[in-house]
Amino acid sequence: MKKWIVGIAFAAASIADAQTIAIVHAKAYVVPGSPPIANATILIRDGRIGTVAADATPPAGAHVIDAQGKIVTPGLMNSGTELGLVEAGPADTTDHAVTTGTLGAAFDIQYALNPNSTLLPVARADGLTRAVAFPSASGVPPFAGLGAILRLSEGPDILDRPQAAVFATTGGMVSSRVGGSRSAEWILLRMALDEAQRTVASKVEARGDMREHDPLLSRVNIAALLPVVRGKTPLAITAHRESDIRQAIKLADDYKLHIILCGADEAWRAAAALAARKIPVVLNPFDSTPSTFDQIGARLDNVAILQRAGVTISFSVPGVHLSHNAGSIIREGAGIAVANGLPWDQALKALTVNPAKTWGIANHYGTLEAGKDADLVIWSGDPLEPVSTAEVVFVQGKQVSLRTRQTELEQRYSPKHKNDPWPPEYR
Amino acid sequence: MRLRILRILVLAPLFGAGTASLFGQTASKDPASANPYPSTYKPLPRTDTVITDATILDGRGNRIEHGSLILHDGKIVAVGTNLKAPEGAVIIDAKSRWVTPGIVDPHSHVGDFPMPLTADDLKVNDVNEAVDPNSAQVWALHSITAQDPQFSRVRAGGVTTLQVLPGSTNLFGGRGVVLKNVPATTVQRMEFPGARASLKMACGENPKYSYGEKGRSPASLMGNVAGYREAWIAAQQYRRKWDEYDQQKDPKGEPPARDLKLETLAEVLRGDILVHMHCYRADEMAIMLDVAKEFGFKITAFHHAVEAYKIADLLAENGVCAAVWPDWWGYKMEAYDAIRANAGYLEAAGACVMLHSDFAVDAERLTVDAATAMGAARRAGLDIGEELAIKWVTLNPAKALGLDDRIGSLEAGKNADVVVWSGNPFSVYTKADQVFIDGALVYDRHDPHRRPQSDFEVGQPASGVRP
């Protein structure tokens, strides 16, 4: 089995880009949420999905990969990571955050993305092919800045969509940054949005006389909010407590914003209001504990309750695994959500089409329908089970290597070298 | 938000291990040998119980299909097939369910890093006495918030025994405590009777950065080692003084002055306290093995032993256990070389390996962590089944706590700490249905009266009225 996979990897490397690739005998979840196509043949050409059909014979000359009846899904997407922005601990910079200076809503992480980060191969090997990279703090709270959508392809270009959303963080534990009260967070958000609305109404983009002495209302930070008040770019608000969630909803109503709610441990308490406004929610399915007073209502079936109410849900898991295990942790998290009432097919949606819609890339990613970028994974078993693994991963039509720093170290220190008198450094 | 907690918990140094509970063997008349805070644990009300028709993983490497288990008077009296149920026993039909020993978490901060965190906890918290690199005088026992809501969360994950340790800011974090995971209003009622005391020590980045940034020693890895050695030299002198005093036939005169710090370290030198040491890197672990030899003590286990796989043979030779995570990596430099096959490689080398949580959220599903580690081991070419991997969360941690004569496996004579799982515990979809401690049903997923909640959670509108 292992040899077979390695064989594919070498074969794929020698294939010209234009060649058709046919994945045969797949249990293909073409449109997550709908039943799979058994014994499917998936054609990939020019980086895109061609046709997917049951029992189809691959065209002559196609490079054929036999999925042996295994599950094939679209590549997965994580709705909140610092991929491309972090390496080991603080390393040399904290590219995901600034804590001083005048950049607020305009702080934009896209210029720091590192396609050679060792985290990216690990994420790919766990079946992740798209991810949100978000800023965690700016010099002008409660704004954190502009996040981007990543395409986890090999090579220098991993930016799928820059400036996908403006991020803001609210709640008790971060209120010290605005003087101590969460009221201040909402007032500051409203002041900035008011200024952006006035700018739009005055039809003079980026007025030169804007209050440059106040970073919140500075020209550059207000300019970043113009697409937000025009409804073109979402405002992604992190909030856990029900009162903050309802303030976020009110903000969306008052300013006619497109918002995305992140964190949201108590969102189940406002499920109907969120569903009615079609506000997508990014959740951590592991949260079960009142970790702070903002999270008293945390519960494992938050995900299932929101989905049942009709809310579009997807996942991000803060903590040690946020970026370093960005693929495996949302798979396990989805499994936990299923263990607590979320239907399995809805979990697969939350890993693919839902984040695609939430973050505005559904036109080219999220399903295996014809014309979409060919991001797909052949799984050894149920992708939500931690014992399962991604066996073959395609990003935009190219099969990617599943080797990581970790697998290289595993080979170097394998017990099979037990009697080798030379140090591992020679392997 | 969680990231800030993360920074407290991980990036800022917090982890460590600590010491365990209270009765050291009484090797001397040194007052340190007495336990002034003795366990008042009493088993909760229990009924004789027979669990039938289960897939049993016994924690000793065996798997019994359609097996039965008889619990009598708080002990396991029989494990096998075709057992006859004693009269009057409650029978639990575990058809298509799985049964394992109670899960043992050798590295927990439940209770000494209680939830919810408040803004004050971001500055100062109960898990680290973060004012001096040597806080061997403190006991995690004295930091336990018995009403921490995390106890019930990890109980629902099958955790029946946990070692709560001080954090890893300090070279010597203090003593840890072994608790039985029963709801209780005082920590003494949770203390595992007769469990050996332990000392939490820490290598690496946490002590170095915590004190180096304040312009104090240790400010480097070599400063860490100097800090250990200076303390052990003082402990040797202290021990000698007390031994000389104790050896007098009829002790006269004033006994030597007591020093709580040195008392803990002297007990380690006497072999009465087990050392649990936070240590990520292989080179640092190897140095610590030599420090232990230099001063004549034993390190029971390295915790967070991310690079243990690089010295698996050395750990096996020295009989030192390694407590690991399945996949944590990269959140700081000393975690950069983690591999997912770590547990598997240690097992293959014959070393004692166990999984630990550190964060309570991992203790809610340590068997799923075991599944992650088992899957990685298999992919690396090792033949490791569930019946073996379950040891990583049961018998091996019991061994590291010095309690493997009482817990950690399902065999006649051992405490009836048992989990009945809804299915294969290595599946993410599986839940603990019933959890027994000393034969008492302390948790039942299907019975609201057996799902205890902490006082903190009572009367909270935010968690009430579920749709």
PDB file of C-alpha atoms in Angstrom, chain B residues 43-298:
ATOM      1  CA  PRO B  43     -15.503   5.644  47.899  1.00  0.00           C
ATOM      2  CA  LEU B  44     -18.934   6.839  46.822  1.00  0.00           C
ATOM      3  CA  PRO B  45     -21.859   4.454  47.379  1.00  0.00           C
ATOM      4  CA  ARG B  46     -21.466   1.401  45.202  1.00  0.00           C
ATOM      5  CA  THR B  47     -23.265  -1.689  44.120  1.00  0.00           C
ATOM      6  CA  ASP B  48     -21.772  -4.948  42.934  1.00  0.00           C
ATOM      7  CA  THR B  49     -21.843  -4.809  39.168  1.00  0.00           C
ATOM      8  CA  VAL B  50     -21.338  -7.211  36.302  1.00  0.00           C
ATOM      9  CA  ILE B  51     -20.567  -5.894  32.858  1.00  0.00           C
ATOM     10  CA  THR B  52     -21.291  -8.468  30.170  1.00  0.00           C
ATOM     11  CA  ASP B  53     -20.721  -9.122  26.476  1.00  0.00           C
ATOM     12  CA  ALA B  54     -18.190  -6.325  26.007  1.00  0.00           C
ATOM     13  CA  THR B  55     -15.044  -5.976  23.962  1.00  0.00           C
ATOM     14  CA  ILE B  56     -12.579  -5.662  26.824  1.00  0.00           C
ATOM     15  CA  LEU B  57      -9.143  -4.078  26.517  1.00  0.00           C
ATOM     16  CA  ASP B  58      -7.608  -5.034  29.835  1.00  0.00           C
ATOM     17  CA  GLY B  59      -4.688  -2.601  29.814  1.00  0.00           C
ATOM     18  CA  ARG B  60      -2.178  -5.445  29.919  1.00  0.00           C
ATOM     19  CA  GLY B  61      -2.151  -5.999  26.178  1.00  0.00           C
ATOM     20  CA  ASN B  62      -5.117  -8.373  25.965  1.00  0.00           C
ATOM     21  CA  ARG B  63      -8.361  -8.012  24.086  1.00  0.00           C
ATOM     22  CA  ILE B  64     -11.312 -10.140  25.115  1.00  0.00           C
ATOM     23  CA  GLU B  65     -14.329 -10.358  22.825  1.00  0.00           C
ATOM     24  CA  HIS B  66     -17.748 -10.910  24.463  1.00  0.00           C
ATOM     25  CA  GLY B  67     -16.025 -10.553  27.794  1.00  0.00           C
ATOM     26  CA  SER B  68     -17.394  -9.962  31.254  1.00  0.00           C
ATOM     27  CA  LEU B  69     -16.121  -8.093  34.249  1.00  0.00           C
ATOM     28  CA  ILE B  70     -17.257  -8.531  37.847  1.00  0.00           C
ATOM     29  CA  LEU B  71     -16.971  -5.615  40.280  1.00  0.00           C
ATOM     30  CA  HIS B  72     -17.398  -6.490  43.953  1.00  0.00           C
ATOM     31  CA  ASP B  73     -16.910  -4.259  46.934  1.00  0.00           C
ATOM     32  CA  GLY B  74     -14.934  -1.735  44.918  1.00  0.00           C
ATOM     33  CA  LYS B  75     -12.522  -4.245  43.431  1.00  0.00           C
ATOM     34  CA  ILE B  76     -12.341  -6.171  40.222  1.00  0.00           C
ATOM     35  CA  VAL B  77     -12.831  -9.811  41.102  1.00  0.00           C
ATOM     36  CA  ALA B  78     -12.962 -11.460  37.691  1.00  0.00           C
ATOM     37  CA  VAL B  79     -12.360 -10.722  34.015  1.00  0.00           C
ATOM     38  CA  GLY B  80     -13.102 -13.223  31.271  1.00  0.00           C
ATOM     39  CA  THR B  81     -15.807 -14.971  29.338  1.00  0.00           C
ATOM     40  CA  ASN B  82     -18.730 -17.025  30.593  1.00  0.00           C
ATOM     41  CA  LEU B  83     -18.475 -15.638  34.101  1.00  0.00           C
ATOM     42  CA  LYS B  84     -21.348 -16.301  36.449  1.00  0.00           C
ATOM     43  CA  ALA B  85     -22.950 -13.161  37.843  1.00  0.00           C
ATOM     44  CA  PRO B  86     -23.098 -13.095  41.629  1.00  0.00           C
ATOM     45  CA  GLU B  87     -26.538 -12.827  43.081  1.00  0.00           C
ATOM     46  CA  GLY B  88     -27.917  -9.320  43.502  1.00  0.00           C
ATOM     47  CA  ALA B  89     -25.360  -7.699  41.255  1.00  0.00           C
ATOM     48  CA  VAL B  90     -26.422  -4.989  38.815  1.00  0.00           C
ATOM     49  CA  ILE B  91     -25.949  -6.286  35.299  1.00  0.00           C
ATOM     50  CA  ILE B  92     -24.851  -3.965  32.524  1.00  0.00           C
ATOM     51  CA  ASP B  93     -25.304  -5.445  29.082  1.00  0.00           C
ATOM     52  CA  ALA B  94     -22.386  -4.012  27.132  1.00  0.00           C
ATOM     53  CA  LYS B  95     -23.194  -5.750  23.858  1.00  0.00           C
ATOM     54  CA  SER B  96     -21.222  -4.047  21.041  1.00  0.00           C
ATOM     55  CA  ARG B  97     -19.669  -1.690  23.576  1.00  0.00           C
ATOM     56  CA  TRP B  98     -16.081  -1.598  24.797  1.00  0.00           C
ATOM     57  CA  VAL B  99     -14.644  -1.672  28.297  1.00  0.00           C
ATOM     58  CA  THR B 100     -11.262  -0.367  29.443  1.00  0.00           C
ATOM     59  CA  PRO B 101      -9.555   0.498  32.701  1.00  0.00           C
ATOM     60  CA  GLY B 102     -10.214   4.023  33.955  1.00  0.00           C
ATOM     61  CA  ILE B 103      -8.057   6.533  32.105  1.00  0.00           C
ATOM     62  CA  VAL B 104      -5.038   7.843  34.042  1.00  0.00           C
ATOM     63  CA  ASP B 105      -3.777  11.309  33.136  1.00  0.00           C
ATOM     64  CA  PRO B 106      -0.229  11.766  34.461  1.00  0.00           C
ATOM     65  CA  HIS B 107      -0.034  15.476  33.683  1.00  0.00           C
ATOM     66  CA  SER B 108      -3.024  17.631  34.423  1.00  0.00           C
ATOM     67  CA  HIS B 109      -3.647  21.210  35.510  1.00  0.00           C
ATOM     68  CA  VAL B 110      -7.293  20.634  36.274  1.00  0.00           C
ATOM     69  CA  GLY B 111      -7.844  22.213  39.667  1.00  0.00           C
ATOM     70  CA  ASP B 112      -4.623  24.230  39.849  1.00  0.00           C
ATOM     71  CA  PHE B 113      -5.382  26.177  36.666  1.00  0.00           C
ATOM     72  CA  PRO B 114      -9.119  26.343  37.176  1.00  0.00           C
ATOM     73  CA  MET B 115     -11.674  27.680  34.761  1.00  0.00           C
ATOM     74  CA  PRO B 116     -13.038  30.190  34.163  1.00  0.00           C
ATOM     75  CA  LEU B 117      -9.967  32.348  33.805  1.00  0.00           C
ATOM     76  CA  THR B 118     -10.387  35.912  34.901  1.00  0.00           C
ATOM     77  CA  ALA B 119      -8.446  38.973  33.831  1.00  0.00           C
ATOM     78  CA  ASP B 120      -6.440  38.613  37.051  1.00  0.00           C
ATOM     79  CA  ASP B 121      -5.407  35.094  36.076  1.00  0.00           C
ATOM     80  CA  LEU B 122      -3.681  36.558  33.044  1.00  0.00           C
ATOM     81  CA  LYS B 123      -1.270  38.242  35.443  1.00  0.00           C
ATOM     82  CA  VAL B 124      -0.992  35.777  38.308  1.00  0.00           C
ATOM     83  CA  ASN B 125      -2.366  32.269  38.632  1.00  0.00           C
ATOM     84  CA  ASP B 126      -2.382  29.276  40.937  1.00  0.00           C
ATOM     85  CA  VAL B 127      -0.305  26.987  38.776  1.00  0.00           C
ATOM     86  CA  ASN B 128       3.104  28.672  39.068  1.00  0.00           C
ATOM     87  CA  GLU B 129       4.762  30.239  42.105  1.00  0.00           C
ATOM     88  CA  ALA B 130       6.486  32.397  39.534  1.00  0.00           C
ATOM     89  CA  VAL B 131       8.764  34.458  41.749  1.00  0.00           C
ATOM     90  CA  ASP B 132      11.771  32.190  42.174  1.00  0.00           C
ATOM     91  CA  PRO B 133      13.211  29.447  39.966  1.00  0.00           C
ATOM     92  CA  ASN B 134      13.146  27.062  42.897  1.00  0.00           C
ATOM     93  CA  SER B 135       9.695  26.661  44.423  1.00  0.00           C
ATOM     94  CA  ALA B 136      10.148  23.088  45.642  1.00  0.00           C
ATOM     95  CA  GLN B 137       8.393  24.215  48.824  1.00  0.00           C
ATOM     96  CA  VAL B 138       4.948  24.573  47.222  1.00  0.00           C
ATOM     97  CA  TRP B 139       2.383  21.824  46.844  1.00  0.00           C
ATOM     98  CA  ALA B 140      -0.145  21.701  43.992  1.00  0.00           C
ATOM     99  CA  LEU B 141      -2.473  20.216  46.595  1.00  0.00           C
ATOM    100  CA  HIS B 142      -2.740  23.660  48.144  1.00  0.00           C
ATOM    101  CA  SER B 143      -3.731  25.260  44.823  1.00  0.00           C
ATOM    102  CA  ILE B 144      -6.584  22.929  43.917  1.00  0.00           C
ATOM    103  CA  THR B 145      -9.974  24.518  43.281  1.00  0.00           C
ATOM    104  CA  ALA B 146     -12.180  21.534  43.975  1.00  0.00           C
ATOM    105  CA  GLN B 147     -15.068  23.129  42.071  1.00  0.00           C
ATOM    106  CA  ASP B 148     -13.132  23.544  38.813  1.00  0.00           C
ATOM    107  CA  PRO B 149     -15.727  22.614  36.150  1.00  0.00           C
ATOM    108  CA  GLN B 150     -13.006  20.842  34.210  1.00  0.00           C
ATOM    109  CA  PHE B 151     -13.087  17.867  36.607  1.00  0.00           C
ATOM    110  CA  SER B 152     -16.512  16.866  35.298  1.00  0.00           C
ATOM    111  CA  ARG B 153     -15.492  17.396  31.672  1.00  0.00           C
ATOM    112  CA  VAL B 154     -12.534  15.034  31.921  1.00  0.00           C
ATOM    113  CA  ARG B 155     -14.567  12.540  33.977  1.00  0.00           C
ATOM    114  CA  ALA B 156     -16.986  12.376  31.042  1.00  0.00           C
ATOM    115  CA  GLY B 157     -13.921  11.435  28.995  1.00  0.00           C
ATOM    116  CA  GLY B 158     -13.217   8.469  31.251  1.00  0.00           C
ATOM    117  CA  VAL B 159     -10.430  10.007  33.376  1.00  0.00           C
ATOM    118  CA  THR B 160     -10.585   8.379  36.811  1.00  0.00           C
ATOM    119  CA  THR B 161      -7.128   9.317  38.152  1.00  0.00           C
ATOM    120  CA  LEU B 162      -5.123  12.429  37.455  1.00  0.00           C
ATOM    121  CA  GLN B 163      -1.813  13.787  38.616  1.00  0.00           C
ATOM    122  CA  VAL B 164      -2.117  17.549  39.017  1.00  0.00           C
ATOM    123  CA  LEU B 165       1.234  19.264  38.717  1.00  0.00           C
ATOM    124  CA  PRO B 166       2.556  22.782  39.194  1.00  0.00           C
ATOM    125  CA  GLY B 167       3.532  24.617  36.015  1.00  0.00           C
ATOM    126  CA  SER B 168       6.926  24.824  34.384  1.00  0.00           C
ATOM    127  CA  THR B 169       7.985  28.396  34.975  1.00  0.00           C
ATOM    128  CA  ASN B 170      10.434  27.200  37.609  1.00  0.00           C
ATOM    129  CA  LEU B 171      13.323  24.731  37.579  1.00  0.00           C
ATOM    130  CA  PHE B 172      11.659  23.189  40.621  1.00  0.00           C
ATOM    131  CA  GLY B 173       7.926  23.779  40.334  1.00  0.00           C
ATOM    132  CA  GLY B 174       6.858  22.107  43.555  1.00  0.00           C
ATOM    133  CA  ARG B 175       4.984  18.987  44.577  1.00  0.00           C
ATOM    134  CA  GLY B 176       2.172  17.506  42.532  1.00  0.00           C
ATOM    135  CA  VAL B 177      -0.801  15.576  43.780  1.00  0.00           C
ATOM    136  CA  VAL B 178      -2.613  12.473  42.562  1.00  0.00           C
ATOM    137  CA  LEU B 179      -6.389  12.790  42.685  1.00  0.00           C
ATOM    138  CA  LYS B 180      -9.287  10.451  42.224  1.00  0.00           C
ATOM    139  CA  ASN B 181     -11.702  12.189  39.904  1.00  0.00           C
ATOM    140  CA  VAL B 182     -14.687  12.222  42.242  1.00  0.00           C
ATOM    141  CA  PRO B 183     -16.776  15.327  42.878  1.00  0.00           C
ATOM    142  CA  ALA B 184     -15.785  16.681  46.286  1.00  0.00           C
ATOM    143  CA  THR B 185     -15.893  19.885  48.261  1.00  0.00           C
ATOM    144  CA  THR B 186     -12.340  19.506  49.578  1.00  0.00           C
ATOM    145  CA  VAL B 187      -9.205  18.350  47.866  1.00  0.00           C
ATOM    146  CA  GLN B 188      -8.445  15.932  50.713  1.00  0.00           C
ATOM    147  CA  ARG B 189     -11.577  14.021  49.686  1.00  0.00           C
ATOM    148  CA  MET B 190     -10.080  13.570  46.216  1.00  0.00           C
ATOM    149  CA  GLU B 191      -6.523  12.684  47.254  1.00  0.00           C
ATOM    150  CA  PHE B 192      -5.524   9.203  46.160  1.00  0.00           C
ATOM    151  CA  PRO B 193      -4.847   7.435  49.468  1.00  0.00           C
ATOM    152  CA  GLY B 194      -1.283   6.215  49.698  1.00  0.00           C
ATOM    153  CA  ALA B 195      -0.102   7.707  46.424  1.00  0.00           C
ATOM    154  CA  ARG B 196       3.567   8.657  46.428  1.00  0.00           C
ATOM    155  CA  ALA B 197       4.457  12.325  46.456  1.00  0.00           C
ATOM    156  CA  SER B 198       6.079  13.774  43.347  1.00  0.00           C
ATOM    157  CA  LEU B 199       8.266  16.700  42.416  1.00  0.00           C
ATOM    158  CA  LYS B 200       7.737  18.694  39.255  1.00  0.00           C
ATOM    159  CA  MET B 201      10.887  19.953  37.594  1.00  0.00           C
ATOM    160  CA  ALA B 202      11.310  21.764  34.286  1.00  0.00           C
ATOM    161  CA  CYS B 203      13.970  21.945  31.578  1.00  0.00           C
ATOM    162  CA  GLY B 204      14.344  24.278  28.730  1.00  0.00           C
ATOM    163  CA  GLU B 205      12.792  27.449  27.482  1.00  0.00           C
ATOM    164  CA  ASN B 206      10.236  28.182  30.183  1.00  0.00           C
ATOM    165  CA  PRO B 207      12.541  28.724  33.188  1.00  0.00           C
ATOM    166  CA  LYS B 208      15.211  30.310  30.996  1.00  0.00           C
ATOM    167  CA  TYR B 209      12.901  32.912  29.462  1.00  0.00           C
ATOM    168  CA  SER B 210      10.860  33.526  32.612  1.00  0.00           C
ATOM    169  CA  TYR B 211      13.873  34.513  34.678  1.00  0.00           C
ATOM    170  CA  GLY B 212      16.329  35.567  31.984  1.00  0.00           C
ATOM    171  CA  GLU B 213      13.912  38.268  30.874  1.00  0.00           C
ATOM    172  CA  LYS B 214      13.896  39.585  34.433  1.00  0.00           C
ATOM    173  CA  GLY B 215      17.689  39.715  34.441  1.00  0.00           C
ATOM    174  CA  ARG B 216      17.904  36.760  36.801  1.00  0.00           C
ATOM    175  CA  SER B 217      19.385  33.323  36.627  1.00  0.00           C
ATOM    176  CA  PRO B 218      18.615  31.032  34.883  1.00  0.00           C
ATOM    177  CA  ALA B 219      19.048  32.970  31.687  1.00  0.00           C
ATOM    178  CA  SER B 220      20.367  30.092  29.574  1.00  0.00           C
ATOM    179  CA  LEU B 221      20.212  26.327  29.362  1.00  0.00           C
ATOM    180  CA  MET B 222      23.513  26.106  31.211  1.00  0.00           C
ATOM    181  CA  GLY B 223      22.049  28.394  33.842  1.00  0.00           C
ATOM    182  CA  ASN B 224      19.181  25.907  34.213  1.00  0.00           C
ATOM    183  CA  VAL B 225      21.591  23.067  34.925  1.00  0.00           C
ATOM    184  CA  ALA B 226      23.622  25.139  37.377  1.00  0.00           C
ATOM    185  CA  GLY B 227      20.363  25.927  39.153  1.00  0.00           C
ATOM    186  CA  TYR B 228      19.520  22.232  39.544  1.00  0.00           C
ATOM    187  CA  ARG B 229      23.005  21.333  40.757  1.00  0.00           C
ATOM    188  CA  GLU B 230      23.198  24.102  43.350  1.00  0.00           C
ATOM    189  CA  ALA B 231      19.858  23.036  44.748  1.00  0.00           C
ATOM    190  CA  TRP B 232      20.816  19.353  44.906  1.00  0.00           C
ATOM    191  CA  ILE B 233      24.081  20.169  46.663  1.00  0.00           C
ATOM    192  CA  ALA B 234      22.121  22.044  49.324  1.00  0.00           C
ATOM    193  CA  ALA B 235      19.639  19.176  49.526  1.00  0.00           C
ATOM    194  CA  GLN B 236      22.437  16.653  50.091  1.00  0.00           C
ATOM    195  CA  GLN B 237      23.763  18.725  53.002  1.00  0.00           C
ATOM    196  CA  TYR B 238      20.285  19.106  54.433  1.00  0.00           C
ATOM    197  CA  ARG B 239      19.600  15.407  54.172  1.00  0.00           C
ATOM    198  CA  ARG B 240      22.933  14.606  55.876  1.00  0.00           C
ATOM    199  CA  LYS B 241      22.105  16.913  58.763  1.00  0.00           C
ATOM    200  CA  TRP B 242      18.753  15.282  59.326  1.00  0.00           C
ATOM    201  CA  ASP B 243      20.142  11.764  58.895  1.00  0.00           C
ATOM    202  CA  GLU B 244      22.832  12.473  61.487  1.00  0.00           C
ATOM    203  CA  TYR B 245      20.189  13.795  63.857  1.00  0.00           C
ATOM    204  CA  ASP B 246      17.906  10.816  63.243  1.00  0.00           C
ATOM    205  CA  GLN B 247      20.754   8.330  63.701  1.00  0.00           C
ATOM    206  CA  GLN B 248      21.331   9.365  67.293  1.00  0.00           C
ATOM    207  CA  LYS B 249      19.935   6.678  69.533  1.00  0.00           C
ATOM    208  CA  ASP B 250      18.366   9.196  71.807  1.00  0.00           C
ATOM    209  CA  PRO B 251      18.234  12.470  69.845  1.00  0.00           C
ATOM    210  CA  LYS B 252      19.278  15.340  72.065  1.00  0.00           C
ATOM    211  CA  GLY B 253      19.268  19.015  71.473  1.00  0.00           C
ATOM    212  CA  GLU B 254      17.475  21.056  68.914  1.00  0.00           C
ATOM    213  CA  PRO B 255      16.606  19.240  65.665  1.00  0.00           C
ATOM    214  CA  PRO B 256      17.991  20.897  62.524  1.00  0.00           C
ATOM    215  CA  ALA B 257      15.914  23.803  61.241  1.00  0.00           C
ATOM    216  CA  ARG B 258      13.263  22.755  58.755  1.00  0.00           C
ATOM    217  CA  ASP B 259      13.399  24.129  55.229  1.00  0.00           C
ATOM    218  CA  LEU B 260      10.377  23.331  53.093  1.00  0.00           C
ATOM    219  CA  LYS B 261      12.296  23.617  49.832  1.00  0.00           C
ATOM    220  CA  LEU B 262      15.119  21.338  50.904  1.00  0.00           C
ATOM    221  CA  GLU B 263      12.712  18.989  52.639  1.00  0.00           C
ATOM    222  CA  THR B 264      11.080  18.177  49.301  1.00  0.00           C
ATOM    223  CA  LEU B 265      14.439  17.694  47.581  1.00  0.00           C
ATOM    224  CA  ALA B 266      15.809  15.554  50.424  1.00  0.00           C
ATOM    225  CA  GLU B 267      12.778  13.294  50.125  1.00  0.00           C
ATOM    226  CA  VAL B 268      13.608  12.878  46.451  1.00  0.00           C
ATOM    227  CA  LEU B 269      17.175  11.863  47.376  1.00  0.00           C
ATOM    228  CA  ARG B 270      15.753   9.331  49.836  1.00  0.00           C
ATOM    229  CA  GLY B 271      13.649   7.882  47.021  1.00  0.00           C
ATOM    230  CA  ASP B 272      10.340   8.771  48.620  1.00  0.00           C
ATOM    231  CA  ILE B 273       9.254  11.375  46.087  1.00  0.00           C
ATOM    232  CA  LEU B 274       8.986  10.653  42.371  1.00  0.00           C
ATOM    233  CA  VAL B 275      10.464  13.162  39.921  1.00  0.00           C
ATOM    234  CA  HIS B 276       8.315  14.201  36.951  1.00  0.00           C
ATOM    235  CA  MET B 277      10.247  16.490  34.678  1.00  0.00           C
ATOM    236  CA  HIS B 278       9.056  18.745  31.874  1.00  0.00           C
ATOM    237  CA  CYS B 279      11.729  18.279  29.197  1.00  0.00           C
ATOM    238  CA  TYR B 280      11.202  18.590  25.443  1.00  0.00           C
ATOM    239  CA  ARG B 281      14.592  18.009  23.899  1.00  0.00           C
ATOM    240  CA  ALA B 282      16.652  14.835  23.678  1.00  0.00           C
ATOM    241  CA  ASP B 283      19.948  16.560  24.510  1.00  0.00           C
ATOM    242  CA  GLU B 284      18.481  18.126  27.624  1.00  0.00           C
ATOM    243  CA  MET B 285      16.915  14.849  28.761  1.00  0.00           C
ATOM    244  CA  ALA B 286      20.292  13.136  28.415  1.00  0.00           C
ATOM    245  CA  ILE B 287      21.947  15.840  30.537  1.00  0.00           C
ATOM    246  CA  MET B 288      19.241  15.439  33.157  1.00  0.00           C
ATOM    247  CA  LEU B 289      19.846  11.700  33.348  1.00  0.00           C
ATOM    248  CA  ASP B 290      23.453  12.547  34.239  1.00  0.00           C
ATOM    249  CA  VAL B 291      22.418  15.188  36.774  1.00  0.00           C
ATOM    250  CA  ALA B 292      20.256  12.528  38.405  1.00  0.00           C
ATOM    251  CA  LYS B 293      23.212  10.152  38.540  1.00  0.00           C
ATOM    252  CA  GLU B 294      25.474  12.874  39.897  1.00  0.00           C
ATOM    253  CA  PHE B 295      23.204  13.396  42.891  1.00  0.00           C
ATOM    254  CA  GLY B 296      21.796   9.914  43.246  1.00  0.00           C
ATOM    255  CA  PHE B 297      18.130  10.367  42.484  1.00  0.00           C
ATOM    256  CA  LYS B 298      15.874   8.911  39.853  1.00  0.00           C
TER     257      LYS B 298
END
